[in-house]
Coordinates of N, CA and C in Angstrom, one line a residue:
Chain A
D8 N -20.7 -12.7 49.6 CA -20.2 -13.0 48.3 C -19.8 -14.5 48.2
G9 N -19.7 -15.0 47.0 CA -19.5 -16.4 46.9 C -18.0 -16.8 47.0
G10 N -17.8 -18.0 47.5 CA -16.4 -18.5 47.6 C -16.3 -19.6 48.6
I11 N -15.0 -19.8 48.9 CA -14.6 -20.8 49.9 C -14.0 -20.2 51.1
T12 N -14.5 -20.5 52.3 CA -14.0 -19.9 53.5 C -13.4 -20.9 54.4
Q13 N -12.1 -20.7 54.7 CA -11.4 -21.6 55.6 C -11.2 -20.8 57.0
S14 N -11.3 -21.6 58.0 CA -11.1 -21.0 59.3 C -10.5 -22.0 60.3
P15 N -9.7 -21.6 61.2 CA -9.1 -20.3 61.4 C -8.0 -20.1 60.4
K16 N -7.5 -18.9 60.3 CA -6.3 -18.6 59.4 C -5.1 -19.2 60.0
Y17 N -4.9 -19.1 61.3 CA -3.8 -19.6 62.0 C -4.3 -20.5 63.1
L18 N -3.6 -21.6 63.3 CA -4.0 -22.6 64.4 C -2.7 -23.2 65.0
F19 N -2.8 -23.3 66.3 CA -1.6 -23.8 67.0 C -2.1 -25.1 67.8
R20 N -1.3 -26.1 67.7 CA -1.7 -27.4 68.3 C -0.6 -27.9 69.2
K21 N -1.0 -28.4 70.3 CA 0.0 -29.1 71.2 C 0.2 -30.5 70.8
E22 N 1.3 -31.0 71.1 CA 1.6 -32.4 70.8 C 0.5 -33.3 71.4
G23 N 0.0 -34.3 70.6 CA -1.0 -35.2 71.1 C -2.5 -34.8 70.9
Q24 N -2.7 -33.6 70.5 CA -4.0 -33.0 70.3 C -4.6 -33.3 69.0
N25 N -5.9 -33.5 68.9 CA -6.6 -33.4 67.6 C -7.1 -32.0 67.3
V26 N -7.0 -31.5 66.1 CA -7.6 -30.2 65.8 C -8.4 -30.4 64.5
T27 N -9.4 -29.5 64.4 CA -10.3 -29.6 63.2 C -10.2 -28.2 62.4
L28 N -10.0 -28.4 61.1 CA -9.9 -27.2 60.3 C -11.3 -27.1 59.5
S29 N -11.8 -25.9 59.4 CA -13.1 -25.7 58.8 C -13.0 -25.3 57.4
C30 N -13.9 -25.8 56.5 CA -13.9 -25.4 55.1 C -15.4 -25.3 54.7
E31 N -15.9 -24.2 54.3 CA -17.2 -24.0 53.9 C -17.3 -23.3 52.5
Q32 N -18.2 -23.8 51.6 CA -18.3 -23.2 50.3 C -19.8 -22.9 50.0
N33 N -20.0 -21.8 49.3 CA -21.4 -21.4 48.9 C -21.5 -21.3 47.4
L34 N -20.6 -22.1 46.7 CA -20.6 -22.2 45.3 C -21.5 -23.2 44.7
N35 N -22.1 -24.0 45.6 CA -23.0 -25.1 45.2 C -22.2 -26.2 44.4
H36 N -20.9 -26.4 44.8 CA -20.1 -27.4 44.2 C -20.2 -28.7 44.8
D37 N -20.2 -29.8 44.0 CA -20.4 -31.1 44.5 C -19.0 -31.6 45.1
A38 N -17.9 -31.3 44.5 CA -16.6 -31.8 44.9 C -15.8 -30.9 45.8
M39 N -15.2 -31.5 46.8 CA -14.4 -30.7 47.7 C -13.1 -31.5 47.9
Y40 N -12.0 -30.7 48.2 CA -10.7 -31.3 48.4 C -9.9 -30.7 49.5
W41 N -9.0 -31.5 50.1 CA -8.1 -30.9 51.1 C -6.7 -31.2 50.6
Y42 N -5.8 -30.2 50.6 CA -4.4 -30.3 50.2 C -3.5 -29.8 51.3
R43 N -2.3 -30.3 51.3 CA -1.3 -29.9 52.3 C -0.2 -29.3 51.4
Q44 N 0.4 -28.1 51.9 CA 1.5 -27.4 51.2 C 2.6 -27.3 52.2
D45 N 3.8 -27.8 51.8 CA 5.0 -27.7 52.5 C 6.0 -26.9 51.7
P46 N 6.9 -26.2 52.4 CA 7.9 -25.3 51.6 C 8.7 -26.1 50.6
G47 N 8.8 -25.6 49.4 CA 9.6 -26.2 48.4 C 8.9 -27.5 47.7
Q48 N 7.7 -27.7 48.1 CA 7.0 -28.9 47.5 C 5.7 -28.5 46.9
G49 N 5.2 -29.3 45.9 CA 3.9 -29.0 45.4 C 2.8 -29.4 46.4
L50 N 1.6 -28.9 46.1 CA 0.5 -29.3 47.0 C 0.2 -30.8 46.9
R51 N -0.1 -31.5 48.0 CA -0.4 -32.9 48.0 C -1.8 -33.1 48.5
L52 N -2.5 -34.0 47.9 CA -3.9 -34.3 48.2 C -4.1 -35.2 49.4
I53 N -4.9 -34.7 50.4 CA -5.1 -35.5 51.6 C -6.4 -36.3 51.4
Y54 N -7.5 -35.7 51.2 CA -8.8 -36.3 51.0 C -9.6 -35.5 49.9
Y55 N -10.5 -36.2 49.3 CA -11.4 -35.5 48.4 C -12.8 -36.2 48.6
S56 N -13.8 -35.4 48.2 CA -15.2 -35.8 48.3 C -15.9 -35.4 47.0
Q57 N -16.6 -36.4 46.4 CA -17.3 -36.1 45.2 C -18.7 -35.8 45.4
I58 N -19.3 -36.1 46.6 CA -20.7 -35.9 46.9 C -20.9 -36.0 48.3
V59 N -22.0 -35.5 48.8 CA -22.3 -35.6 50.3 C -22.3 -37.1 50.7
N60 N -21.7 -37.3 51.9 CA -21.6 -38.6 52.6 C -20.7 -39.5 51.9
D61 N -19.8 -39.0 51.0 CA -18.8 -39.8 50.4 C -17.5 -39.1 50.4
F62 N -16.4 -39.8 50.7 CA -15.1 -39.2 50.6 C -14.1 -40.3 50.3
Q63 N -12.9 -39.9 49.7 CA -11.9 -40.9 49.3 C -10.6 -40.4 49.8
K64 N -9.7 -41.3 50.1 CA -8.3 -40.9 50.5 C -7.5 -40.4 49.3
G65 N -6.7 -39.4 49.6 CA -5.8 -39.0 48.6 C -4.4 -39.6 48.8
D66 N -3.4 -38.9 48.4 CA -2.0 -39.5 48.5 C -1.4 -39.5 49.9
I67 N -1.9 -38.7 50.8 CA -1.2 -38.6 52.1 C -2.3 -38.6 53.2
A68 N -3.2 -39.5 53.2 CA -4.4 -39.5 54.1 C -4.0 -39.9 55.6
E69 N -2.9 -40.6 55.8 CA -2.6 -41.1 57.1 C -2.5 -40.0 58.1
G70 N -3.2 -40.2 59.3 CA -3.2 -39.2 60.3 C -4.2 -38.1 60.2
Y71 N -5.1 -38.2 59.1 CA -6.1 -37.2 58.9 C -7.5 -37.9 58.8
S72 N -8.6 -37.2 59.1 CA -9.9 -37.7 58.9 C -10.8 -36.5 58.4
V73 N -11.8 -36.9 57.7 CA -12.8 -35.9 57.1 C -14.2 -36.4 57.3
S74 N -15.1 -35.5 57.1 CA -16.6 -35.8 57.0 C -17.2 -34.9 55.9
R75 N -18.3 -35.4 55.4 CA -19.0 -34.6 54.4 C -20.5 -34.8 54.6
E76 N -21.0 -34.2 55.7 CA -22.4 -34.4 56.1 C -23.3 -33.4 55.3
K77 N -22.7 -32.3 54.9 CA -23.5 -31.3 54.2 C -22.7 -30.9 52.9
K78 N -23.4 -30.5 51.9 CA -22.7 -30.2 50.6 C -21.8 -29.0 50.8
E79 N -22.1 -28.1 51.7 CA -21.3 -26.9 51.9 C -20.1 -27.0 52.7
S80 N -20.0 -28.1 53.5 CA -18.9 -28.2 54.5 C -18.1 -29.5 54.3
F81 N -16.8 -29.3 54.5 CA -15.9 -30.5 54.4 C -14.7 -30.3 55.4
P82 N -15.0 -30.5 56.7 CA -14.0 -30.3 57.7 C -12.9 -31.3 57.7
L83 N -11.7 -30.9 58.1 CA -10.5 -31.8 58.1 C -10.1 -31.9 59.6
T84 N -9.9 -33.1 60.1 CA -9.4 -33.3 61.4 C -7.9 -33.8 61.3
V85 N -7.0 -33.1 62.0 CA -5.6 -33.5 62.0 C -5.5 -34.3 63.3
T86 N -5.3 -35.5 63.3 CA -5.2 -36.3 64.5 C -3.8 -36.4 65.1
S87 N -3.7 -36.9 66.3 CA -2.4 -37.1 66.9 C -1.5 -38.1 66.2
A88 N -2.1 -38.9 65.4 CA -1.4 -39.9 64.6 C -0.6 -39.2 63.5
Q89 N -0.9 -38.0 63.1 CA -0.1 -37.3 62.1 C 1.2 -36.8 62.7
K90 N 2.3 -37.3 62.3 CA 3.6 -37.1 63.0 C 4.2 -35.8 62.7
N91 N 3.8 -35.2 61.6 CA 4.4 -33.9 61.2 C 3.4 -33.0 60.6
P92 N 2.5 -32.5 61.5 CA 1.3 -31.8 61.0 C 1.6 -30.3 60.7
T93 N 2.7 -29.8 61.0 CA 2.9 -28.3 60.8 C 3.0 -28.1 59.3
A94 N 2.1 -27.3 58.7 CA 2.0 -27.1 57.3 C 0.9 -26.1 57.0
F95 N 0.8 -25.7 55.7 CA -0.3 -24.9 55.3 C -1.3 -25.7 54.6
Y96 N -2.6 -25.7 55.1 CA -3.6 -26.5 54.6 C -4.6 -25.7 53.7
L97 N -4.8 -26.3 52.5 CA -5.7 -25.6 51.6 C -6.9 -26.5 51.2
C98 N -8.1 -25.9 51.3 CA -9.3 -26.5 50.8 C -9.7 -26.0 49.5
A99 N -10.2 -26.9 48.6 CA -10.7 -26.4 47.3 C -12.0 -27.1 47.0
S100 N -12.7 -26.5 46.0 CA -13.9 -27.1 45.5 C -14.0 -27.0 44.0
S101 N -14.8 -27.9 43.4 CA -15.1 -27.8 41.9 C -16.5 -28.2 41.7
I102 N -17.1 -27.8 40.6 CA -18.5 -28.1 40.4 C -18.7 -29.6 40.4
H103 N -17.8 -30.4 39.9 CA -17.8 -31.8 40.0 C -16.4 -32.3 39.8
T104 N -16.2 -33.6 39.8 CA -14.9 -34.1 39.8 C -14.4 -34.5 38.4
S105 N -15.1 -34.2 37.4 CA -14.7 -34.5 36.0 C -13.5 -33.7 35.7
M106 N -12.7 -34.2 34.7 CA -11.5 -33.5 34.2 C -11.9 -32.2 33.6
N107 N -11.0 -31.3 33.6 CA -11.1 -29.9 33.1 C -12.0 -29.0 33.9
T108 N -12.5 -29.5 35.0 CA -13.3 -28.5 35.8 C -12.4 -27.7 36.6
E109 N -12.8 -26.4 36.8 CA -12.0 -25.4 37.5 C -12.0 -25.7 39.0
A110 N -10.9 -25.6 39.7 CA -10.8 -25.8 41.1 C -10.6 -24.4 41.7
F111 N -11.4 -24.1 42.7 CA -11.3 -22.9 43.5 C -10.8 -23.1 44.9
F112 N -9.8 -22.3 45.3 CA -9.2 -22.6 46.6 C -9.6 -21.5 47.6
G113 N -9.6 -22.0 48.9 CA -9.8 -21.1 50.0 C -8.4 -20.4 50.3
Q114 N -8.5 -19.6 51.4 CA -7.3 -18.8 51.7 C -6.3 -19.5 52.6
G115 N -6.6 -20.7 53.0 CA -5.7 -21.6 53.7 C -5.7 -21.4 55.3
T116 N -5.3 -22.4 55.9 CA -5.1 -22.4 57.4 C -3.6 -22.9 57.6
R117 N -2.9 -22.1 58.4 CA -1.5 -22.4 58.7 C -1.6 -23.1 60.1
L118 N -1.2 -24.4 60.2 CA -1.2 -25.1 61.4 C 0.2 -25.3 61.9
T119 N 0.4 -24.9 63.2 CA 1.7 -25.1 63.8 C 1.6 -25.9 65.1
V120 N 2.5 -26.9 65.2 CA 2.6 -27.7 66.4 C 3.5 -27.0 67.4
V121 N 3.1 -26.8 68.6 CA 3.9 -26.1 69.6 C 4.2 -27.0 70.8
Chain B
K4 N 6.8 -42.3 37.1 CA 6.1 -41.5 38.1 C 5.7 -40.1 37.5
N5 N 4.5 -39.7 37.6 CA 4.0 -38.4 37.1 C 4.6 -37.3 37.9
Q6 N 5.3 -36.4 37.2 CA 6.0 -35.3 37.9 C 5.8 -34.0 37.1
V7 N 5.9 -32.9 37.9 CA 5.8 -31.6 37.3 C 7.0 -30.8 37.9
E8 N 7.9 -30.4 37.0 CA 9.1 -29.7 37.4 C 9.1 -28.2 36.9
Q9 N 9.3 -27.3 37.8 CA 9.3 -25.9 37.4 C 10.7 -25.2 37.6
S10 N 11.0 -24.3 36.7 CA 12.2 -23.5 36.8 C 12.0 -22.1 36.3
P11 N 12.8 -21.1 36.8 CA 13.6 -21.3 38.0 C 12.9 -21.5 39.3
Q12 N 13.5 -21.8 40.4 CA 12.9 -21.9 41.7 C 12.5 -20.5 42.1
S13 N 13.3 -19.5 41.8 CA 13.0 -18.1 42.2 C 13.6 -17.2 41.1
L14 N 13.0 -16.0 41.1 CA 13.4 -15.0 40.0 C 13.1 -13.6 40.5
I15 N 14.0 -12.7 40.3 CA 13.9 -11.3 40.6 C 14.0 -10.5 39.4
I16 N 13.0 -9.7 39.1 CA 13.0 -8.8 38.0 C 12.6 -7.4 38.4
L17 N 12.9 -6.4 37.5 CA 12.5 -5.0 37.8 C 11.1 -4.8 37.2
E18 N 10.4 -3.9 37.9 CA 9.1 -3.5 37.4 C 9.1 -3.0 36.0
G19 N 8.2 -3.5 35.2 CA 8.1 -3.1 33.8 C 8.7 -4.1 32.8
K20 N 9.6 -5.0 33.4 CA 10.2 -6.0 32.5 C 9.3 -7.2 32.3
N21 N 9.7 -8.0 31.3 CA 9.0 -9.2 31.0 C 9.7 -10.4 31.6
C22 N 9.1 -11.5 31.8 CA 9.7 -12.7 32.2 C 9.0 -13.9 31.8
T23 N 9.7 -15.1 31.8 CA 9.1 -16.3 31.3 C 9.4 -17.4 32.3
L24 N 8.4 -18.1 32.8 CA 8.6 -19.2 33.7 C 8.4 -20.5 33.0
Q25 N 9.1 -21.5 33.4 CA 9.1 -22.8 32.7 C 8.4 -23.9 33.5
C26 N 7.8 -24.9 32.8 CA 7.2 -26.0 33.4 C 7.5 -27.2 32.5
N27 N 8.1 -28.3 33.0 CA 8.3 -29.5 32.3 C 7.5 -30.6 33.1
Y28 N 6.9 -31.5 32.4 CA 6.1 -32.5 33.0 C 6.3 -33.9 32.4
T29 N 6.0 -34.9 33.2 CA 6.1 -36.3 32.6 C 4.8 -36.9 32.6
V30 N 3.8 -36.2 33.0 CA 2.4 -36.8 33.1 C 1.9 -37.1 31.7
S31 N 1.6 -38.4 31.4 CA 1.1 -38.8 30.1 C 0.2 -40.0 30.2
P32 N -0.9 -40.0 29.5 CA -1.5 -38.9 28.9 C -2.1 -37.9 29.8
F33 N -2.2 -36.7 29.4 CA -2.8 -35.6 30.3 C -4.0 -35.0 29.7
S34 N -4.8 -34.5 30.5 CA -6.0 -33.8 30.1 C -5.9 -32.3 29.9
N35 N -5.3 -31.7 30.9 CA -5.1 -30.2 30.9 C -4.0 -29.8 31.7
L36 N -3.5 -28.6 31.4 CA -2.4 -28.0 32.2 C -2.9 -26.6 32.6
R37 N -2.6 -26.3 33.9 CA -3.1 -25.0 34.5 C -1.9 -24.3 35.1
W38 N -2.1 -23.0 35.1 CA -1.2 -22.1 35.8 C -2.0 -21.4 36.9
Y39 N -1.4 -21.4 38.1 CA -2.0 -20.7 39.2 C -1.1 -19.6 39.8
K40 N -1.6 -18.5 40.3 CA -0.8 -17.5 41.0 C -1.2 -17.6 42.5
Q41 N -0.1 -17.7 43.4 CA -0.4 -17.8 44.8 C 0.4 -16.7 45.5
D42 N -0.3 -15.8 46.1 CA 0.3 -14.8 46.9 C 0.7 -15.4 48.3
T43 N 1.7 -14.8 48.9 CA 2.2 -15.4 50.2 C 1.1 -15.5 51.2
G44 N 0.9 -16.7 51.8 CA -0.1 -16.9 52.8 C -1.5 -16.9 52.3
R45 N -1.7 -17.1 51.0 CA -3.1 -17.1 50.5 C -3.3 -18.4 49.6
G46 N -4.5 -18.6 49.2 CA -4.7 -19.7 48.3 C -4.4 -19.4 46.9
P47 N -4.1 -20.5 46.1 CA -3.9 -20.2 44.6 C -5.1 -19.7 43.9
V48 N -4.8 -18.9 42.9 CA -5.9 -18.4 42.0 C -5.6 -18.8 40.6
S49 N -6.5 -19.3 39.9 CA -6.3 -19.7 38.5 C -6.0 -18.6 37.6
L50 N -5.0 -18.8 36.7 CA -4.6 -17.9 35.7 C -5.1 -18.4 34.3
T51 N -4.7 -19.6 34.0 CA -5.1 -20.2 32.7 C -5.3 -21.7 32.9
I52 N -6.1 -22.3 32.0 CA -6.2 -23.7 31.9 C -6.3 -24.1 30.4
M53 N -5.4 -25.0 30.0 CA -5.3 -25.4 28.6 C -5.5 -26.9 28.5
T54 N -6.3 -27.3 27.5 CA -6.4 -28.7 27.2 C -5.2 -29.1 26.4
F55 N -5.0 -30.4 26.2 CA -3.9 -30.9 25.5 C -3.8 -30.5 24.0
S56 N -5.0 -30.0 23.5 CA -5.0 -29.6 22.1 C -4.8 -28.1 21.9
E57 N -4.6 -27.4 23.0 CA -4.4 -25.9 22.9 C -2.9 -25.6 23.0
N58 N -2.5 -24.6 22.2 CA -1.1 -24.2 22.2 C -0.8 -23.0 23.1
T59 N -1.8 -22.1 23.2 CA -1.6 -20.9 23.9 C -2.9 -20.3 24.5
K60 N -2.8 -19.6 25.6 CA -3.9 -19.0 26.2 C -3.5 -17.8 27.0
S61 N -4.2 -16.7 26.8 CA -3.8 -15.5 27.5 C -4.9 -15.1 28.5
N62 N -4.4 -14.3 29.5 CA -5.3 -13.8 30.5 C -4.6 -12.4 30.9
G63 N -5.0 -11.4 30.2 CA -4.4 -10.1 30.4 C -2.9 -10.1 30.1
R64 N -2.1 -9.8 31.0 CA -0.6 -9.7 30.8 C 0.0 -11.1 30.9
Y65 N -0.7 -12.1 31.2 CA -0.2 -13.5 31.3 C -0.6 -14.3 30.1
T66 N 0.5 -14.9 29.5 CA 0.3 -15.8 28.3 C 0.9 -17.1 28.6
A67 N 0.2 -18.2 28.5 CA 0.7 -19.5 28.7 C 0.8 -20.2 27.4
T68 N 1.9 -21.0 27.2 CA 2.0 -21.8 26.0 C 2.2 -23.2 26.4
L69 N 1.8 -24.1 25.5 CA 1.9 -25.5 25.7 C 2.5 -26.2 24.5
D70 N 3.5 -27.1 24.7 CA 4.0 -27.9 23.7 C 3.8 -29.4 24.2
A71 N 2.8 -30.0 23.7 CA 2.5 -31.4 24.2 C 3.5 -32.4 23.7
D72 N 4.2 -32.1 22.6 CA 5.1 -33.1 22.1 C 6.4 -33.1 23.0
T73 N 6.8 -32.0 23.4 CA 8.0 -31.9 24.3 C 7.7 -31.9 25.8
K74 N 6.4 -31.9 26.0 CA 5.9 -31.9 27.4 C 6.4 -30.6 28.2
Q75 N 6.3 -29.5 27.6 CA 6.7 -28.3 28.2 C 5.7 -27.2 28.1
S76 N 5.6 -26.4 29.1 CA 4.8 -25.2 29.1 C 5.5 -24.0 29.7
S77 N 5.1 -22.8 29.3 CA 5.7 -21.6 29.8 C 4.7 -20.6 30.1
L78 N 5.0 -19.8 31.1 CA 4.1 -18.7 31.4 C 4.9 -17.4 31.3
H79 N 4.4 -16.5 30.4 CA 5.1 -15.3 30.1 C 4.3 -14.1 30.7
I80 N 5.0 -13.3 31.4 CA 4.4 -12.2 32.1 C 5.0 -10.9 31.4
T81 N 4.1 -10.1 30.9 CA 4.5 -8.9 30.2 C 4.3 -7.6 31.0
A82 N 5.3 -6.7 30.9 CA 5.2 -5.5 31.6 C 4.9 -5.7 33.1
S83 N 5.8 -6.4 33.8 CA 5.5 -6.8 35.2 C 5.2 -5.6 36.1
Q84 N 4.4 -5.9 37.1 CA 4.0 -4.9 38.1 C 4.3 -5.5 39.5
L85 N 4.4 -4.6 40.4 CA 4.8 -5.0 41.8 C 3.8 -6.1 42.3
S86 N 2.6 -6.0 41.9 CA 1.5 -6.9 42.3 C 1.7 -8.3 41.7
D87 N 2.6 -8.5 40.8 CA 2.9 -9.8 40.2 C 3.8 -10.6 41.1
S88 N 4.3 -10.0 42.1 CA 5.2 -10.7 43.1 C 4.3 -11.8 43.8
A89 N 4.7 -13.1 43.5 CA 3.9 -14.2 44.0 C 4.6 -15.5 43.6
S90 N 4.1 -16.6 44.0 CA 4.5 -17.9 43.5 C 3.6 -18.3 42.3
Y91 N 4.2 -18.8 41.3 CA 3.4 -19.3 40.1 C 3.5 -20.8 40.0
I92 N 2.4 -21.5 40.0 CA 2.4 -22.9 40.1 C 1.8 -23.5 38.9
C93 N 2.5 -24.5 38.3 CA 2.1 -25.2 37.1 C 1.4 -26.5 37.6
V94 N 0.3 -26.9 37.1 CA -0.5 -28.0 37.5 C -0.9 -28.8 36.3
V95 N -0.7 -30.1 36.4 CA -1.1 -31.0 35.3 C -2.1 -32.0 35.7
S96 N -3.2 -32.2 34.9 CA -4.2 -33.1 35.3 C -4.1 -34.3 34.4
P97 N -3.9 -35.5 34.9 CA -3.7 -36.7 34.1 C -5.0 -37.1 33.4
F98 N -5.0 -37.7 32.3 CA -6.2 -38.2 31.6 C -6.5 -39.5 32.2
S99 N -7.5 -39.5 33.2 CA -7.9 -40.7 33.9 C -9.4 -40.7 34.0
G100 N -9.9 -41.9 34.3 CA -11.4 -42.0 34.4 C -11.9 -41.6 35.8
G101 N -11.0 -41.2 36.6 CA -11.3 -41.0 38.0 C -11.7 -39.5 38.3
Y102 N -11.3 -39.1 39.5 CA -11.7 -37.8 39.9 C -10.7 -36.7 39.3
N103 N -11.0 -35.5 39.6 CA -10.3 -34.3 39.0 C -8.9 -34.3 39.6
K104 N -8.0 -35.2 39.3 CA -6.7 -35.3 40.0 C -5.8 -34.2 39.4
L105 N -5.1 -33.6 40.3 CA -4.2 -32.5 39.9 C -2.8 -32.8 40.5
I106 N -1.8 -32.7 39.6 CA -0.4 -32.9 40.1 C 0.3 -31.5 40.0
F107 N 0.8 -31.1 41.2 CA 1.3 -29.7 41.3 C 2.8 -29.7 41.2
G108 N 3.3 -28.6 40.6 CA 4.7 -28.3 40.7 C 5.0 -27.6 42.0
A109 N 6.3 -27.4 42.3 CA 6.6 -26.7 43.5 C 6.5 -25.2 43.4
G110 N 6.4 -24.7 42.2 CA 6.2 -23.3 42.0 C 7.5 -22.5 41.7
T111 N 7.4 -21.4 41.1 CA 8.4 -20.4 40.9 C 8.1 -19.2 41.7
R112 N 9.0 -18.7 42.6 CA 8.7 -17.5 43.4 C 9.2 -16.3 42.6
L113 N 8.4 -15.4 42.2 CA 8.7 -14.2 41.5 C 8.7 -13.0 42.4
A114 N 9.8 -12.2 42.4 CA 9.8 -11.0 43.1 C 10.0 -9.8 42.1
V115 N 9.1 -8.9 42.0 CA 9.2 -7.7 41.2 C 9.6 -6.5 42.0
H116 N 10.8 -6.0 41.7 CA 11.3 -4.8 42.4 C 11.1 -3.5 41.7
P117 N 10.9 -2.4 42.4 CA 10.7 -1.1 41.8 C 12.0 -0.6 41.2

């Protein structure tokens, strides 16, 4: 069935490690996004991509990296430079990046630093 | 600074009762306002999306209203059910020439008790 799939659902990282969160969509959407959600705060944009092989920094890109080699996939790497990585990460997609387009979200990955 | 403020932070109601959640925003000009429902540990799911020219939009037992003059929106839930227990997030999209930017409120956590 169609949708956005994030994996894994739970991820544990040791201090100093890089980890990669997966996001795959089969909605044929051009635009994809990564958000971070912390308790008591609204979602904040990390990176977004409007088309394959293109991506732009969002509001809190420091310590994160992304790639968009395929239309269906937009993985997020949390690097050791991200000082406070413990959070709930949400991937989203929309048919394109114009205003008023519906954004569909995955089920999230909860990252915990141990 | 563009902001979206929601109230109350949390709310408890009895099954079958109605409730209204509030959203105030400072985003101006804006393109659209959305309400999402987010179950614990899951991704947000769209309930309604209203452009700046719309005053009300319904989705089943959910009715959103928008007053662009006072920069206020509300989400009314009728005849609440246990499955309505979730966080409800107000999201405003600025009127910009760029990507599908979304500014998220922190959400109202609703608990429906039997």
